[in-house]
Amino acid sequence: ALPVQGVVIQPSVVFAPDGASAGAFLAMASLPLLALPGGGVQRLAPVHRDDVVEAIVRALEADAPPSRIEAVGPECM
């Protein structure tokens, strides 16, 4: 009931060259065998950390930000 604005940011897998997930993915890619949940058929739309930050900044600066932002990359893989 409070007059407070809020925005929900829903990021996909966030990628940054120096990030923890990038290191984990690179380590997994070097393994000879990898068990993937569900057979690994899930599609992902990785998004770069800088793009997520830009979405947050734009939401903070907007007069009427959307209530939800799906922060996903431009392409599913």
Short mmCIF file of N, CA, C and O in Angstrom, two decimals:
data_model
loop_
_atom_site.label_atom_id
_atom_site.label_comp_id
_atom_site.label_asym_id
_atom_site.label_seq_id
_atom_site.Cartn_x
_atom_site.Cartn_y
_atom_site.Cartn_z
N ALA A 1 0.81 -1.20 0.00
CA ALA A 1 0.00 0.00 0.00
C ALA A 1 0.86 1.26 0.00
O ALA A 1 0.33 2.34 -0.13
N LEU A 2 2.17 1.11 0.14
CA LEU A 2 3.05 2.28 0.13
C LEU A 2 3.27 2.77 -1.30
O LEU A 2 3.31 1.97 -2.23
N PRO A 3 3.44 4.05 -1.50
CA PRO A 3 3.69 4.59 -2.83
C PRO A 3 5.16 4.43 -3.24
O PRO A 3 5.86 5.41 -3.49
N VAL A 4 5.61 3.20 -3.27
CA VAL A 4 7.01 2.92 -3.59
C VAL A 4 7.08 2.22 -4.94
O VAL A 4 6.35 1.26 -5.19
N GLN A 5 7.95 2.74 -5.83
CA GLN A 5 8.15 2.10 -7.12
C GLN A 5 9.18 1.00 -6.97
O GLN A 5 10.13 1.12 -6.20
N GLY A 6 9.01 -0.05 -7.74
CA GLY A 6 9.98 -1.13 -7.73
C GLY A 6 10.10 -1.75 -9.10
O GLY A 6 9.16 -1.73 -9.89
N VAL A 7 11.26 -2.28 -9.39
CA VAL A 7 11.53 -2.96 -10.66
C VAL A 7 12.16 -4.30 -10.34
O VAL A 7 13.10 -4.38 -9.55
N VAL A 8 11.64 -5.35 -10.95
CA VAL A 8 12.22 -6.68 -10.80
C VAL A 8 13.11 -6.93 -12.01
O VAL A 8 12.63 -6.84 -13.15
N ILE A 9 14.38 -7.20 -11.76
CA ILE A 9 15.32 -7.52 -12.84
C ILE A 9 15.48 -9.03 -12.85
O ILE A 9 15.86 -9.62 -11.83
N GLN A 10 15.18 -9.67 -13.99
CA GLN A 10 15.31 -11.11 -14.12
C GLN A 10 16.42 -11.42 -15.12
O GLN A 10 16.18 -11.51 -16.32
N PRO A 11 17.65 -11.60 -14.63
CA PRO A 11 18.74 -11.87 -15.57
C PRO A 11 18.81 -13.34 -15.96
O PRO A 11 18.44 -14.23 -15.21
N SER A 12 19.28 -13.55 -17.17
CA SER A 12 19.62 -14.89 -17.63
C SER A 12 20.98 -15.23 -17.01
O SER A 12 21.38 -14.61 -16.02
N VAL A 13 21.70 -16.13 -17.59
CA VAL A 13 23.07 -16.40 -17.13
C VAL A 13 23.89 -15.17 -17.45
O VAL A 13 23.95 -14.73 -18.61
N VAL A 14 24.49 -14.57 -16.43
CA VAL A 14 25.28 -13.34 -16.61
C VAL A 14 26.73 -13.72 -16.88
O VAL A 14 27.33 -14.48 -16.13
N PHE A 15 27.27 -13.18 -17.97
CA PHE A 15 28.64 -13.48 -18.36
C PHE A 15 29.51 -12.25 -18.19
O PHE A 15 29.13 -11.14 -18.57
N ALA A 16 30.68 -12.45 -17.61
CA ALA A 16 31.71 -11.43 -17.53
C ALA A 16 33.04 -12.17 -17.59
O ALA A 16 33.20 -13.20 -16.95
N PRO A 17 33.97 -11.70 -18.40
CA PRO A 17 35.23 -12.43 -18.56
C PRO A 17 35.93 -12.76 -17.25
O PRO A 17 36.54 -13.82 -17.12
N ASP A 18 35.81 -11.90 -16.26
CA ASP A 18 36.48 -12.14 -14.98
C ASP A 18 35.52 -12.67 -13.92
O ASP A 18 35.87 -12.76 -12.75
N GLY A 19 34.31 -13.05 -14.32
CA GLY A 19 33.31 -13.51 -13.36
C GLY A 19 33.46 -14.96 -12.96
O GLY A 19 34.13 -15.76 -13.63
N ALA A 20 32.83 -15.32 -11.85
CA ALA A 20 32.91 -16.68 -11.33
C ALA A 20 32.27 -17.68 -12.28
O ALA A 20 32.79 -18.77 -12.49
N SER A 21 31.12 -17.33 -12.87
CA SER A 21 30.45 -18.28 -13.76
C SER A 21 31.26 -18.52 -15.02
O SER A 21 31.30 -19.63 -15.54
N ALA A 22 31.95 -17.48 -15.53
CA ALA A 22 32.78 -17.67 -16.73
C ALA A 22 33.90 -18.66 -16.43
O ALA A 22 34.18 -19.55 -17.23
N GLY A 23 34.51 -18.52 -15.26
CA GLY A 23 35.57 -19.46 -14.88
C GLY A 23 35.04 -20.87 -14.74
O GLY A 23 35.69 -21.84 -15.18
N ALA A 24 33.86 -21.01 -14.17
CA ALA A 24 33.27 -22.34 -14.01
C ALA A 24 32.94 -22.96 -15.36
O ALA A 24 33.20 -24.14 -15.60
N PHE A 25 32.36 -22.16 -16.28
CA PHE A 25 32.03 -22.68 -17.60
C PHE A 25 33.29 -23.05 -18.38
O PHE A 25 33.31 -24.07 -19.08
N LEU A 26 34.33 -22.25 -18.27
CA LEU A 26 35.58 -22.57 -18.96
C LEU A 26 36.20 -23.85 -18.39
O LEU A 26 36.72 -24.68 -19.14
N ALA A 27 36.12 -24.02 -17.08
CA ALA A 27 36.66 -25.24 -16.47
C ALA A 27 35.85 -26.46 -16.91
O ALA A 27 36.42 -27.51 -17.23
N MET A 28 34.52 -26.33 -16.95
CA MET A 28 33.69 -27.45 -17.38
C MET A 28 33.94 -27.79 -18.85
O MET A 28 33.90 -28.96 -19.24
N ALA A 29 34.20 -26.77 -19.68
CA ALA A 29 34.42 -27.01 -21.10
C ALA A 29 35.69 -27.82 -21.35
O ALA A 29 35.81 -28.49 -22.37
N SER A 30 36.62 -27.81 -20.41
CA SER A 30 37.86 -28.55 -20.60
C SER A 30 37.76 -30.00 -20.13
O SER A 30 38.68 -30.78 -20.35
N LEU A 31 36.64 -30.37 -19.49
CA LEU A 31 36.47 -31.74 -19.02
C LEU A 31 36.18 -32.68 -20.18
O LEU A 31 35.51 -32.31 -21.14
N PRO A 32 36.68 -33.93 -20.10
CA PRO A 32 36.40 -34.88 -21.18
C PRO A 32 34.95 -35.36 -21.20
O PRO A 32 34.43 -35.76 -22.24
N LEU A 33 34.28 -35.32 -20.06
CA LEU A 33 32.89 -35.77 -19.97
C LEU A 33 32.18 -34.90 -18.95
O LEU A 33 32.74 -34.57 -17.90
N LEU A 34 30.95 -34.54 -19.26
CA LEU A 34 30.22 -33.66 -18.36
C LEU A 34 28.76 -34.10 -18.32
O LEU A 34 28.11 -34.21 -19.35
N ALA A 35 28.27 -34.38 -17.12
CA ALA A 35 26.86 -34.74 -16.94
C ALA A 35 26.05 -33.45 -16.85
O ALA A 35 26.31 -32.60 -15.99
N LEU A 36 25.09 -33.30 -17.74
CA LEU A 36 24.26 -32.09 -17.76
C LEU A 36 22.84 -32.41 -17.34
O LEU A 36 22.28 -33.41 -17.77
N PRO A 37 22.24 -31.56 -16.51
CA PRO A 37 20.84 -31.79 -16.11
C PRO A 37 19.93 -31.80 -17.33
O PRO A 37 20.08 -30.97 -18.23
N GLY A 38 19.03 -32.73 -17.35
CA GLY A 38 18.07 -32.80 -18.44
C GLY A 38 18.70 -33.08 -19.79
O GLY A 38 18.11 -32.79 -20.83
N GLY A 39 19.89 -33.62 -19.80
CA GLY A 39 20.56 -33.92 -21.07
C GLY A 39 21.20 -32.71 -21.73
O GLY A 39 21.73 -32.81 -22.83
N GLY A 40 21.16 -31.57 -21.09
CA GLY A 40 21.81 -30.37 -21.63
C GLY A 40 21.09 -29.74 -22.81
O GLY A 40 21.71 -29.03 -23.59
N VAL A 41 19.78 -29.98 -22.95
CA VAL A 41 19.05 -29.43 -24.08
C VAL A 41 18.42 -28.07 -23.77
O VAL A 41 17.77 -27.48 -24.64
N GLN A 42 18.60 -27.57 -22.57
CA GLN A 42 18.04 -26.27 -22.21
C GLN A 42 18.73 -25.17 -23.02
O GLN A 42 19.93 -25.19 -23.21
N ARG A 43 17.93 -24.22 -23.47
CA ARG A 43 18.49 -23.10 -24.21
C ARG A 43 18.70 -21.93 -23.24
O ARG A 43 17.89 -21.69 -22.37
N LEU A 44 19.81 -21.26 -23.42
CA LEU A 44 20.15 -20.11 -22.58
C LEU A 44 20.34 -18.89 -23.46
O LEU A 44 20.73 -19.00 -24.62
N ALA A 45 20.10 -17.73 -22.90
CA ALA A 45 20.36 -16.46 -23.58
C ALA A 45 21.30 -15.66 -22.69
O ALA A 45 20.87 -14.75 -21.99
N PRO A 46 22.59 -16.03 -22.68
CA PRO A 46 23.54 -15.34 -21.79
C PRO A 46 23.57 -13.85 -22.05
O PRO A 46 23.43 -13.39 -23.19
N VAL A 47 23.75 -13.11 -20.99
CA VAL A 47 23.78 -11.65 -21.08
C VAL A 47 25.07 -11.16 -20.42
O VAL A 47 25.51 -11.71 -19.42
N HIS A 48 25.68 -10.16 -21.02
CA HIS A 48 26.93 -9.63 -20.47
C HIS A 48 26.63 -8.76 -19.26
O HIS A 48 25.61 -8.06 -19.20
N ARG A 49 27.50 -8.81 -18.30
CA ARG A 49 27.36 -8.04 -17.06
C ARG A 49 27.11 -6.56 -17.34
O ARG A 49 26.26 -5.93 -16.71
N ASP A 50 27.82 -5.99 -18.31
CA ASP A 50 27.65 -4.57 -18.61
C ASP A 50 26.24 -4.25 -19.10
O ASP A 50 25.71 -3.18 -18.83
N ASP A 51 25.62 -5.18 -19.83
CA ASP A 51 24.26 -4.97 -20.30
C ASP A 51 23.25 -4.99 -19.14
O ASP A 51 22.29 -4.24 -19.14
N VAL A 52 23.49 -5.85 -18.15
CA VAL A 52 22.63 -5.89 -16.98
C VAL A 52 22.76 -4.58 -16.19
O VAL A 52 21.77 -3.99 -15.76
N VAL A 53 24.00 -4.12 -16.03
CA VAL A 53 24.23 -2.86 -15.32
C VAL A 53 23.54 -1.71 -16.04
O VAL A 53 22.89 -0.86 -15.42
N GLU A 54 23.63 -1.69 -17.37
CA GLU A 54 22.97 -0.63 -18.15
C GLU A 54 21.45 -0.66 -17.96
O GLU A 54 20.81 0.38 -17.81
N ALA A 55 20.87 -1.86 -17.93
CA ALA A 55 19.42 -1.97 -17.71
C ALA A 55 19.03 -1.44 -16.35
O ALA A 55 18.01 -0.75 -16.20
N ILE A 56 19.85 -1.72 -15.34
CA ILE A 56 19.57 -1.23 -13.99
C ILE A 56 19.66 0.30 -13.94
O ILE A 56 18.78 0.97 -13.39
N VAL A 57 20.71 0.85 -14.54
CA VAL A 57 20.88 2.31 -14.54
C VAL A 57 19.72 2.98 -15.28
O VAL A 57 19.16 3.98 -14.79
N ARG A 58 19.32 2.43 -16.43
CA ARG A 58 18.20 3.02 -17.17
C ARG A 58 16.91 2.95 -16.36
O ARG A 58 16.10 3.89 -16.39
N ALA A 59 16.70 1.86 -15.64
CA ALA A 59 15.50 1.75 -14.81
C ALA A 59 15.52 2.79 -13.69
O ALA A 59 14.49 3.38 -13.36
N LEU A 60 16.70 3.02 -13.11
CA LEU A 60 16.82 4.01 -12.03
C LEU A 60 16.59 5.43 -12.54
O LEU A 60 16.05 6.28 -11.83
N GLU A 61 17.00 5.69 -13.78
CA GLU A 61 16.88 7.04 -14.33
C GLU A 61 15.53 7.31 -14.99
O GLU A 61 15.19 8.47 -15.23
N ALA A 62 14.75 6.28 -15.24
CA ALA A 62 13.48 6.45 -15.95
C ALA A 62 12.41 7.09 -15.06
O ALA A 62 12.35 6.82 -13.86
N ASP A 63 11.59 7.93 -15.68
CA ASP A 63 10.48 8.53 -14.94
C ASP A 63 9.42 7.48 -14.61
O ASP A 63 8.83 7.52 -13.54
N ALA A 64 9.19 6.57 -15.54
CA ALA A 64 8.20 5.50 -15.34
C ALA A 64 8.81 4.17 -15.81
O ALA A 64 8.54 3.71 -16.90
N PRO A 65 9.66 3.58 -14.97
CA PRO A 65 10.30 2.33 -15.38
C PRO A 65 9.30 1.19 -15.45
O PRO A 65 8.24 1.23 -14.81
N PRO A 66 9.63 0.16 -16.25
CA PRO A 66 8.74 -1.00 -16.28
C PRO A 66 8.79 -1.72 -14.93
O PRO A 66 9.73 -1.55 -14.17
N SER A 67 7.79 -2.51 -14.64
CA SER A 67 7.78 -3.23 -13.37
C SER A 67 8.69 -4.45 -13.39
O SER A 67 9.10 -4.94 -12.36
N ARG A 68 9.03 -4.91 -14.62
CA ARG A 68 9.88 -6.09 -14.74
C ARG A 68 10.76 -5.94 -15.97
O ARG A 68 10.30 -5.50 -17.02
N ILE A 69 12.03 -6.32 -15.83
CA ILE A 69 12.96 -6.31 -16.96
C ILE A 69 13.57 -7.70 -17.06
O ILE A 69 14.18 -8.20 -16.11
N GLU A 70 13.40 -8.34 -18.21
CA GLU A 70 14.04 -9.61 -18.48
C GLU A 70 15.38 -9.32 -19.13
O GLU A 70 15.45 -8.98 -20.30
N ALA A 71 16.45 -9.39 -18.35
CA ALA A 71 17.78 -9.09 -18.84
C ALA A 71 18.38 -10.34 -19.46
O ALA A 71 18.95 -11.18 -18.76
N VAL A 72 18.21 -10.46 -20.76
CA VAL A 72 18.69 -11.63 -21.48
C VAL A 72 19.53 -11.17 -22.66
O VAL A 72 19.41 -10.04 -23.13
N GLY A 73 20.37 -12.06 -23.14
CA GLY A 73 21.19 -11.76 -24.29
C GLY A 73 20.39 -11.77 -25.58
O GLY A 73 19.22 -12.16 -25.60
N PRO A 74 21.01 -11.34 -26.66
CA PRO A 74 20.31 -11.20 -27.94
C PRO A 74 20.05 -12.53 -28.65
O PRO A 74 19.27 -12.58 -29.59
N GLU A 75 20.71 -13.60 -28.20
CA GLU A 75 20.62 -14.86 -28.93
C GLU A 75 20.57 -16.06 -27.97
O GLU A 75 21.34 -16.11 -27.02
N CYS A 76 19.67 -16.99 -28.25
CA CYS A 76 19.62 -18.23 -27.47
C CYS A 76 20.67 -19.19 -27.99
O CYS A 76 20.93 -19.27 -29.18
N MET A 77 21.25 -19.92 -27.06
CA MET A 77 22.27 -20.91 -27.43
C MET A 77 21.89 -22.25 -26.83
O MET A 77 21.31 -22.32 -25.79
#
